[in-house]
Coordinates of C-alpha atoms and ligand atoms in Angstrom, one line a residue:
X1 CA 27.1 16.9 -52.3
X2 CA 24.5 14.1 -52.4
X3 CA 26.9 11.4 -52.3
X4 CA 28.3 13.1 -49.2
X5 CA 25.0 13.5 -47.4
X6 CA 23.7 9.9 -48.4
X7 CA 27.7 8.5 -46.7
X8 CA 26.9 10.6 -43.8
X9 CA 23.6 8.8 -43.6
X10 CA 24.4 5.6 -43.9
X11 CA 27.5 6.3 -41.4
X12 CA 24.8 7.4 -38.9
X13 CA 22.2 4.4 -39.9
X14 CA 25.9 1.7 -38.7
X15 CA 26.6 4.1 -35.5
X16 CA 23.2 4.5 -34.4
X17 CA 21.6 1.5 -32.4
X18 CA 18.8 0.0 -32.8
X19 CA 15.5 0.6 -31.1
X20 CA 11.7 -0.4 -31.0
X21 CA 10.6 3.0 -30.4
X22 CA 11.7 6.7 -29.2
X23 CA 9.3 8.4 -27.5
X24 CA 9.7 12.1 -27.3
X25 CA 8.3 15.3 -25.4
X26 CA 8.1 18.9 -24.4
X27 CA 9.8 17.3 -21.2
X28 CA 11.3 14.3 -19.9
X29 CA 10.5 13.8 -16.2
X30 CA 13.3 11.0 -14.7
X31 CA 12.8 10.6 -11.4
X32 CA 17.1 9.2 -12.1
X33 CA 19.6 9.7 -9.2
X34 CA 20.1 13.5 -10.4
X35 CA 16.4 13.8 -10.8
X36 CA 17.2 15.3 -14.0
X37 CA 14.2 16.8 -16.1
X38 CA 15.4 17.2 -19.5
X39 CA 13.7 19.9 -21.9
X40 CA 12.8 18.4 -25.1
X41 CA 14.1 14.9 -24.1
X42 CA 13.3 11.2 -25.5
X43 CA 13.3 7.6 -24.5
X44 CA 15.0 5.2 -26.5
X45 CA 13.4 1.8 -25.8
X46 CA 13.5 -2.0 -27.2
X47 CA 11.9 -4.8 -25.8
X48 CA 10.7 -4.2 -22.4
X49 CA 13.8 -1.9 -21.1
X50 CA 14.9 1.5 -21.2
X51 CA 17.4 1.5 -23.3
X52 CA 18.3 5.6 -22.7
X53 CA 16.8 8.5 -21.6
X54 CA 18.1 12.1 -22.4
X55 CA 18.1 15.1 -24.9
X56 CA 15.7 14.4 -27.9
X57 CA 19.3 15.5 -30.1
X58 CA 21.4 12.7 -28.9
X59 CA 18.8 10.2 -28.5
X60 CA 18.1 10.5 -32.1
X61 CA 21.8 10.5 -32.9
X62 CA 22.2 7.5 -30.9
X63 CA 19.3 5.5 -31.9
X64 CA 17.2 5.1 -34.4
X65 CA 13.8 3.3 -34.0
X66 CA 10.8 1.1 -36.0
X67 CA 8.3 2.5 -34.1
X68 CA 7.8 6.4 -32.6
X69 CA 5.1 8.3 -30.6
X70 CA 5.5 12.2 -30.9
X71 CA 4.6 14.4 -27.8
X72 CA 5.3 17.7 -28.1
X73 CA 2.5 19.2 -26.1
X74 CA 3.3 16.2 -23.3
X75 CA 6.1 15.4 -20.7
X76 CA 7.1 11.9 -20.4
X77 CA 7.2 10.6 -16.7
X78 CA 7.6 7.0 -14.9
X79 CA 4.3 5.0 -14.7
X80 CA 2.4 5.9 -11.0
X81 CA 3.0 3.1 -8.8
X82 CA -0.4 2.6 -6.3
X83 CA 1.3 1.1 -3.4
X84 CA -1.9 0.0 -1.6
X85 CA -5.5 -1.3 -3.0
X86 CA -7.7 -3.8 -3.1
X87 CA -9.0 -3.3 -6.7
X88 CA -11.8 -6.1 -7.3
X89 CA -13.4 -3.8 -5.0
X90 CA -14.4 -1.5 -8.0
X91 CA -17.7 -3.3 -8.2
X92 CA -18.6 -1.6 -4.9
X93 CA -17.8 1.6 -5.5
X94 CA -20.2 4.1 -3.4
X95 CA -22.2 1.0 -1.8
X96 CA -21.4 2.1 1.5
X97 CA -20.5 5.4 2.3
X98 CA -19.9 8.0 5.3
X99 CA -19.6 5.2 8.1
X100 CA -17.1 4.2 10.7
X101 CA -14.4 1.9 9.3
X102 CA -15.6 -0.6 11.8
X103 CA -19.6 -0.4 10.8
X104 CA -18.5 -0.2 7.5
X105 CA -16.6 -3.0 6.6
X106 CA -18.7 -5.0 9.3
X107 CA -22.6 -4.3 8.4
X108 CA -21.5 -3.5 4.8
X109 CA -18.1 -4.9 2.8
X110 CA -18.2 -8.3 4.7
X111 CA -21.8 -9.3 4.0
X112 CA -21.6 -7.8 0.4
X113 CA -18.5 -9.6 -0.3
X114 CA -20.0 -13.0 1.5
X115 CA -23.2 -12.9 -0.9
X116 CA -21.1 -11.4 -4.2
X117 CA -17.4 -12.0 -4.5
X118 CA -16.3 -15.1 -6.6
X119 CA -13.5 -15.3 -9.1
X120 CA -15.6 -13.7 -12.0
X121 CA -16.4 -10.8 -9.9
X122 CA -13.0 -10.4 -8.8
X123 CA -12.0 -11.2 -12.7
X124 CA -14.4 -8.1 -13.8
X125 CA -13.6 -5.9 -10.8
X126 CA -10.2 -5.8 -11.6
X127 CA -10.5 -5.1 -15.2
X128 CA -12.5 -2.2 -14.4
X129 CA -9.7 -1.5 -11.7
X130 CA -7.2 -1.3 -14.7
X131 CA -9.5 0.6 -16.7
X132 CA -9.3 2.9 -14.9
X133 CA -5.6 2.7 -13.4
X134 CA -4.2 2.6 -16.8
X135 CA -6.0 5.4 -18.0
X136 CA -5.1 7.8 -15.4
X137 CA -1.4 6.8 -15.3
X138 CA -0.6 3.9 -12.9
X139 CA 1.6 1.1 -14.2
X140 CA 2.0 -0.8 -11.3
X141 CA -0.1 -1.6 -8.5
X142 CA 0.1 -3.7 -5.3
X143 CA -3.2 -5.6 -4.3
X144 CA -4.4 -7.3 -1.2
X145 CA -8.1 -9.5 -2.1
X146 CA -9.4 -12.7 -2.7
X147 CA -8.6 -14.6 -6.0
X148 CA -5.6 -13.3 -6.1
X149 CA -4.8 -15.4 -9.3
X150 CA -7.9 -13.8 -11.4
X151 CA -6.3 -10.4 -10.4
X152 CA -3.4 -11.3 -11.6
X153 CA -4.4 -13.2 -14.9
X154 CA -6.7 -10.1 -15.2
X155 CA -3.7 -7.6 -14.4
X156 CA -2.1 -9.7 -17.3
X157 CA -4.4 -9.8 -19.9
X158 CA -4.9 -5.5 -19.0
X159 CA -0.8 -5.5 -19.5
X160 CA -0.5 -4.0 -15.8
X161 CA 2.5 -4.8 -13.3
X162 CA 1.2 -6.2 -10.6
X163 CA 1.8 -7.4 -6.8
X164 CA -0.7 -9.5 -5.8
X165 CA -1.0 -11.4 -2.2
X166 CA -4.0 -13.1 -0.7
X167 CA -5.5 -12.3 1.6
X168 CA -5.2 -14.0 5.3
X169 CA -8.2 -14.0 8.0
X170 CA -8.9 -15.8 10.9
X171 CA -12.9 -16.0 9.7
X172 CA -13.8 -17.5 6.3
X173 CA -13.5 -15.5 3.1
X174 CA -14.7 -15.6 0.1
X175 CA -12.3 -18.3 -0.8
X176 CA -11.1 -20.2 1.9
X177 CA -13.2 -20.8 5.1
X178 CA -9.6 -21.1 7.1
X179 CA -6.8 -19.4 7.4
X180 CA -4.7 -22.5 6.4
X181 CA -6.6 -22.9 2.9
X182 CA -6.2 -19.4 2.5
X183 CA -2.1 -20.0 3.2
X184 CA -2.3 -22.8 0.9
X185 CA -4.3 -20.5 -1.9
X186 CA -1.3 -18.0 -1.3
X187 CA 1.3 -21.0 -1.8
X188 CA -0.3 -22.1 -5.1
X189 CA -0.7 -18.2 -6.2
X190 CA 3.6 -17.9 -5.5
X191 CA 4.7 -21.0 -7.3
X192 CA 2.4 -19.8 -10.4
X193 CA 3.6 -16.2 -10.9
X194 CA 7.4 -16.6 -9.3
X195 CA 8.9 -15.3 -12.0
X196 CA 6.5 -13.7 -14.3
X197 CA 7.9 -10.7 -16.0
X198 CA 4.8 -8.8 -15.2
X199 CA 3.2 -10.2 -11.5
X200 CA 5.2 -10.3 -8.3
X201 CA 3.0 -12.9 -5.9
X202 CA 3.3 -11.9 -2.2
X203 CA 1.6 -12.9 1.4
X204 CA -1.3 -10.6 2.7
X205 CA -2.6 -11.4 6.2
X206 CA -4.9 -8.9 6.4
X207 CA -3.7 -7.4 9.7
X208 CA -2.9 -8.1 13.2
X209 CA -6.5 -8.1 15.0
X210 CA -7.8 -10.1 11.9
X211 CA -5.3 -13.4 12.4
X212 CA -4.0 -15.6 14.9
X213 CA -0.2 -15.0 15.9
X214 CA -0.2 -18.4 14.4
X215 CA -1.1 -17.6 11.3
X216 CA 1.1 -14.3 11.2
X217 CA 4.3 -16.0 11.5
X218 CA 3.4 -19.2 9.0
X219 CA 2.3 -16.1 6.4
X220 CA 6.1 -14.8 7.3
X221 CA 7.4 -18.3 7.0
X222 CA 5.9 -18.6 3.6
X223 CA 6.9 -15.4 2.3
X224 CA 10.2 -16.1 3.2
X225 CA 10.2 -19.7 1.7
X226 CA 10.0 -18.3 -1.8
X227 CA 12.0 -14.3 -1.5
X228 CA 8.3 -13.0 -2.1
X229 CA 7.0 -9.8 0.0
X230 CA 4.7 -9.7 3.0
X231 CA 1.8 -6.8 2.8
X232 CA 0.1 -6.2 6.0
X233 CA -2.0 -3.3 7.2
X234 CA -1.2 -1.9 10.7
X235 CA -2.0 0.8 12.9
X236 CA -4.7 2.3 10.3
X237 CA -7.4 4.0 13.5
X238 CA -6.6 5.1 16.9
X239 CA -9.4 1.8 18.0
X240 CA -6.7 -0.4 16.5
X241 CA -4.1 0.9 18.3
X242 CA -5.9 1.1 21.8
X243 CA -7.2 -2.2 21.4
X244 CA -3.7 -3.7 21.0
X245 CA -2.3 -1.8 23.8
X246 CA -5.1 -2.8 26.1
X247 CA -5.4 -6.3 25.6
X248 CA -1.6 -7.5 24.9
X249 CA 0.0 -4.3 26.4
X250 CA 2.0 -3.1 23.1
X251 CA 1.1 -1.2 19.9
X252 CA 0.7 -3.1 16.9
X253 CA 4.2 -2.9 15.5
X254 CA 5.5 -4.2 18.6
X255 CA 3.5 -6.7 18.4
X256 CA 3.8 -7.8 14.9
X257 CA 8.0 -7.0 15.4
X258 CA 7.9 -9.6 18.5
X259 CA 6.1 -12.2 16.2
X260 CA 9.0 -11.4 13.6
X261 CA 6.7 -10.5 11.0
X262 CA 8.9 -7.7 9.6
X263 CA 11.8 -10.1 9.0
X264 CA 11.8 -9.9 5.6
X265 CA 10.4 -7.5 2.6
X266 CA 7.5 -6.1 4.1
X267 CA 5.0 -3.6 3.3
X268 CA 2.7 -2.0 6.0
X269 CA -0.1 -0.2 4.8
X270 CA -1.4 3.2 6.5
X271 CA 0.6 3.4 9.6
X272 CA -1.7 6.1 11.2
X273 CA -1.1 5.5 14.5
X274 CA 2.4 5.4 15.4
X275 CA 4.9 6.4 17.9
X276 CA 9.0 7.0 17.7
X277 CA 9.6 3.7 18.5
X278 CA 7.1 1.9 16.0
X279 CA 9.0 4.3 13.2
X280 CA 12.4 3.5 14.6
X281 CA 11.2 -0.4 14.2
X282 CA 10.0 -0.2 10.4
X283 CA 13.0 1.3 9.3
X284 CA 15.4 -1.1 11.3
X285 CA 13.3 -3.6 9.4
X286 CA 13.0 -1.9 6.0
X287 CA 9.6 -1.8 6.1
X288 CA 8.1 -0.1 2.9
X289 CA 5.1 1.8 4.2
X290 CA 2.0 2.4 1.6
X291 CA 0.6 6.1 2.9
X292 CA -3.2 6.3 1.5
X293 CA -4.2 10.1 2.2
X294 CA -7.9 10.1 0.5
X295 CA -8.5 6.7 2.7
X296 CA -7.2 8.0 6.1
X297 CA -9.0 11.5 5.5
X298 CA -12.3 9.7 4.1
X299 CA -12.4 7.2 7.2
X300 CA -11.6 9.8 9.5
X301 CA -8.3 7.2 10.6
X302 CA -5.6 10.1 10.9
X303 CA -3.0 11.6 9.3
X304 CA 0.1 9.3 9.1
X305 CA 3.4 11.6 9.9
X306 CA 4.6 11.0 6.7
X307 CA 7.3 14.3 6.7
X308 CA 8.8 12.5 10.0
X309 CA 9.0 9.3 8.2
X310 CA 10.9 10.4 5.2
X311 CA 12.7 12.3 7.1
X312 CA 14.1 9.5 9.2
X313 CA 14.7 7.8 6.1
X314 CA 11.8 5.3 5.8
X315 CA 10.8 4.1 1.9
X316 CA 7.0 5.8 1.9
X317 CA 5.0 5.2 -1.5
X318 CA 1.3 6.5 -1.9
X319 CA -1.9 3.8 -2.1
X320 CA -5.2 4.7 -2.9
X321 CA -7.1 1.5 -0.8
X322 CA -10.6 0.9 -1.7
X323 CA -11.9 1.9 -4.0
X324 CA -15.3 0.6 -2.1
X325 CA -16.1 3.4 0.4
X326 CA -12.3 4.4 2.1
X327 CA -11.7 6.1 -1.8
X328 CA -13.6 5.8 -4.2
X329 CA -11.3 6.1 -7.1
X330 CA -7.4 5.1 -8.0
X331 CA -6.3 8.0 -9.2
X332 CA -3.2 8.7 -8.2
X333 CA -2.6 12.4 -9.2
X334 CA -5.5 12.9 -6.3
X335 CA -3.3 11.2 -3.8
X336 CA 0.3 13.3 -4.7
X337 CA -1.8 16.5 -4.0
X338 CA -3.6 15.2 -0.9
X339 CA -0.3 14.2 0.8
X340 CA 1.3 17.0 0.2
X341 CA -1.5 18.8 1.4
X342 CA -1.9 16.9 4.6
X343 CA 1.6 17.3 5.5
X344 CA 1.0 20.9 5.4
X345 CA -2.3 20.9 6.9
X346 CA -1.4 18.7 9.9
X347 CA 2.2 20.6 10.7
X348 CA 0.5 23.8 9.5
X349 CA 3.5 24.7 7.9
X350 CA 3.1 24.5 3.4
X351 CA 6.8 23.4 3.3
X352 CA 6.2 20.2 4.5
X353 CA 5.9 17.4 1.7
X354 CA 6.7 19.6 -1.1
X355 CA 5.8 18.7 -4.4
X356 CA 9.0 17.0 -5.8
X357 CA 8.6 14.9 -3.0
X358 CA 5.4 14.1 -3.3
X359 CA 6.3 13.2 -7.0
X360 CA 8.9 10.9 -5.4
X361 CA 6.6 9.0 -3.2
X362 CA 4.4 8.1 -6.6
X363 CA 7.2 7.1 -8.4
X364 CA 10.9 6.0 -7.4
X365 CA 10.2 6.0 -3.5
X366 CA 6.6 3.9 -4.4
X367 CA 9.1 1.2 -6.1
X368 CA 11.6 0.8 -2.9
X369 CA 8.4 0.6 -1.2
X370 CA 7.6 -2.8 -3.3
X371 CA 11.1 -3.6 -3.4
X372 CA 11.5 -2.9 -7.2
X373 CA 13.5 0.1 -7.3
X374 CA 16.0 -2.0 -9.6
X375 CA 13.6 -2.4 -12.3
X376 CA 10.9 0.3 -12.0
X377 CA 10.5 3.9 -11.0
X378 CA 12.2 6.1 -12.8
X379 CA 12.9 6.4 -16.9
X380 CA 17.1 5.1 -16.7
X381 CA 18.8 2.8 -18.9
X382 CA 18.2 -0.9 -18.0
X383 CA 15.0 -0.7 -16.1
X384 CA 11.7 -1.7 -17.7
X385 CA 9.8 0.2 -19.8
X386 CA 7.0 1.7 -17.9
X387 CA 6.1 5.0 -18.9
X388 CA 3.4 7.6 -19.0
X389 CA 2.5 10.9 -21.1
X390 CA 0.4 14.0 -20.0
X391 CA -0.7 16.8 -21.5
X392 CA 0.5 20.3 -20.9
X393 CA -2.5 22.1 -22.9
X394 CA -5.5 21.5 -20.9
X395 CA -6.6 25.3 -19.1
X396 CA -5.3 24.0 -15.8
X397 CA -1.7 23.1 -17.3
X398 CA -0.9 26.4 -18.5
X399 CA 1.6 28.8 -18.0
X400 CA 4.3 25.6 -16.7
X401 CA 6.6 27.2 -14.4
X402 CA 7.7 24.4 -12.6
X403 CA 6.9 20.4 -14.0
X404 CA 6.7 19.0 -10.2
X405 CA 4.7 21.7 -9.0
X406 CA 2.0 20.9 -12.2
X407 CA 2.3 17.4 -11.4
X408 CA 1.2 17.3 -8.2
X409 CA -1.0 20.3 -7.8
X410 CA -2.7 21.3 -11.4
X411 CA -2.5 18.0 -13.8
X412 CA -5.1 15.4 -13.4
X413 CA -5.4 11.6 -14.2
X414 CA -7.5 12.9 -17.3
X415 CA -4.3 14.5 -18.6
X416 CA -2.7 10.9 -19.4
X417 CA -2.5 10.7 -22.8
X418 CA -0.3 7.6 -23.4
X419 CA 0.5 4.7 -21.2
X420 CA 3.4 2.3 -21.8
X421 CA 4.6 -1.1 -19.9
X422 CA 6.6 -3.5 -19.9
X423 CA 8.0 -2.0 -23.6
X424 CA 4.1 -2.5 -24.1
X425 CA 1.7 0.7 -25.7
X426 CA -1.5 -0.3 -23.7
X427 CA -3.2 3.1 -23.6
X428 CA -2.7 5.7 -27.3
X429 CA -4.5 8.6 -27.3
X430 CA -6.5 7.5 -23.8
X431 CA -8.0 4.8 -25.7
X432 CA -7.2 1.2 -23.6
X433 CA -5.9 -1.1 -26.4
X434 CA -5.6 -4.1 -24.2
X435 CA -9.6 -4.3 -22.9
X436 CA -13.0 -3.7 -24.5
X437 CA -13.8 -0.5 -22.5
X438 CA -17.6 -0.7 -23.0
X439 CA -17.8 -4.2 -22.5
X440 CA -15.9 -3.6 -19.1
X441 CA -18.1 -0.8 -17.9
X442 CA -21.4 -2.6 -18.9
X443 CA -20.4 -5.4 -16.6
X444 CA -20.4 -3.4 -14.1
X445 CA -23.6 -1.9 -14.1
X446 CA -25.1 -5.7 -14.3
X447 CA -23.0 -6.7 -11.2
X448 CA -24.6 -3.4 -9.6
X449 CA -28.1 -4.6 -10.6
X450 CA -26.8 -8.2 -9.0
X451 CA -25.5 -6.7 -6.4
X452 CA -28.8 -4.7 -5.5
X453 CA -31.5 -7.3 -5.8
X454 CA -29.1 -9.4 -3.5
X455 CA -30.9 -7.1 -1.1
X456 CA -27.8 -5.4 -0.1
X457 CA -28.5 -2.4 2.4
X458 CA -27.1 1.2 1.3
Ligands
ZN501 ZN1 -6.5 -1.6 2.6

């Protein structure tokens, strides 16, 4: 009998393949083609792909693994992908709130980001940023700043997936005083990170009233020059969109469309203000759009029609922007339940944006959006290993009726227990093992005291 049992073994030890860890759960949430959600499921994974995802049985006939990470009490879902931010930001979280977008970024963000924002800022901001991203479930996010290379050497070092584009202005930043060093800051930032496994380096003009036409299409030349993306925001307040019209006669899209900005991966963040034809033109282009529902509702921009553009097919992810005064935070379990809330609120009908959706837009439908639908997502064979636990215990989790319905309407970025990318653990047990998480958050109460006895006005 034993010599059966140990042949049977060591038949199973040939067959099964090997892994660098399984990963199992109460659930496993796919976000796959079928959108399967498998009860009692595991990921097999080694090196920094999926290798499989399905039922805890066959994974563990299939594979067996040096390294495992039990979650019985947990479902296993793809890491949240923030569409839209601008995460160096962190450092001014709450300095300005309650204002017009205008009087905001004008009397408040510019001169505070004149007097403050260097690369060690931006290097500290951002690993608060992933601080906090990481530990509330976000793998990936898509940024839009100044310094672009210390976010993504910062993004690195935090093991986050990243998209990071500098940003274009026709007025001086905080690291380029034209809009042709800050092109040539974006070239050097592409040729550096083409091809890192974690960073994707794109083009960020900051937006249409902010550049030159010139300077649009040369961002859209460069983009295009190296395959890299082009982030943009457009149409986020209904002063944005009469301004265009009354000066140059057409809405912003229009505009931007004539200038050919959209000819090539683009992502256009908020599109508030929009008509049928401005839709109509993003998805003829492919235009991934970045929806940020807590920045639009805390800016008082609008309410993007977000159920009209899924519906007519456009790729919609969710962004949190700020997190200086249009957030305050990145957590992206906030933004699922906003949208779907807006939707609802705005059509005043609560079947609009239902909750799978909603689920989709933070995960598969957030990675079309970046163009990375190939490789992130969803938990499938062959795509990288980003992936996130949370807890079903916690009061608010329980009874589970539905997993999309607790996902976007009861769980919380608290809930994240373990956080996973790239094949690399860089959150156990909510404990960040890739930063010093005091040394983090005491930097930036001394940039606050910097900040304030720079004489900044509140
Ligand atoms: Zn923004």
């Amino acid at each position: 009998m034993r010599l059966i049992c140990s042949l049977l073994l060591l038949a199973w030890s040939l067959a099964a393949e090997q892994a660098d860890w399984i990963w199992t759960a109460r659930y496993v949430v796919t976000m796959d083609a079928q959108r399967r959600v498998i009860e009692n499921g595991a990921v097999a994974i080694r090196g920094d792909r999926i290798l499989a995802a399905g039922p805890r049985a066959e994974i563990e006939r299939n594979y067996q693994a040096r390294r495992r990470l039990d979650a019985p009490v947990s479902l296993i879902a793809p890491g949240l992908i923030n569409t839209h931010t601008h995460v160096p930001m962190s450092l001014f979280r709450g300095i300005a709130d309650d204002l017009r977008l205008e009087e905001w970024l004008e009397k408040h963000i510019f001169p505070a980001e004149a007097k403050n924002v260097n690369a060690e800022f931006v290097r500290w901001g951002t690993r608060l940023g992933c601080l906090e991203m990481a530990l509330s479930g976000t793998t990936t996010f898509a940024d839009m700043y100044y310094f672009e290379d210390v976010v993504a050497e910062a993004a690195k070092e935090a093991g986050l997936r990243a998209v990071v584009g500098e940003t274009i202005l026709k007025f001086p930043s905080p690291d380029a005083k034209t809009p042709a060093e800050a092109l040539a800051f974006n070239e050097r930032l592409i040729q550096r990170f083409r091809g890192d496994p974690l960073i994707v380096p794109a083009v960020a003009p900051h937006a249409l009233y902010t550049n030159e036409d010139a300077t649009l299409k040369a961002a859209r030349t460069l983009a295009n020059r190296y395959g890299v993306p082009l982030m943009v925001h457009v149409s986020e307040t209904s002063v944005e969109l009469d301004n265009a019209v009354q000066e140059r006669g057409a809405s912003p899209v229009v505009l931007l469309d004539r200038l050919g900005i959209f000819n090539g991966r683009s992502i256009a963040a908020h599109a508030v203000w929009m008509d049928d034809g401005d839709l109509e033109i993003l998805r003829d282009r492919g235009v991934g759009i970045a929806h940020c529902p807590s920045s639009n509702m805390k800016l008082a921009s609008g309410v993007a029609e977000v159920k009209k553009m899924l519906a007519m097919g456009l790729a919609v992810g969710l962004g949190t922007d700020g997190p200086a005064g249009s957030n305050n935070d990145f957590d992206m379990f906030e933004e699922m339940d906003l949208a779907a809330k807006l939707q609802k609120v705005i059509s005043r009908d609560p079947r609009a944006l239902p909750a799978p959706q909603a689920f989709e837009m933070a995960t598969i439908l957030g990675a079309r959006v970046l163009g990375l639908e190939g490789e992130i997502g969803s938990l499938e064979a062959g795509k990288r290993a980003d992936l996130i636990t949370v807890r079903l215990d916690a009061p608010h989790a329980v009874p589970l009726y539905n997993v999309y319905s607790q996902l976007v309407y009861a769980l919380k970025g608290s809930d994240v227990e373990h956080v996973m990318v790239n094949g690399r653990l860089i959150v156990r047990s909510r404990r960040m093992l890739t930063l010093n998480a005091p040394q983090v958050l005491a930097a930036a109460e001394k940039y606050k005291q910097q900040i304030q006895a720079g004489g900044l006005s509140r």
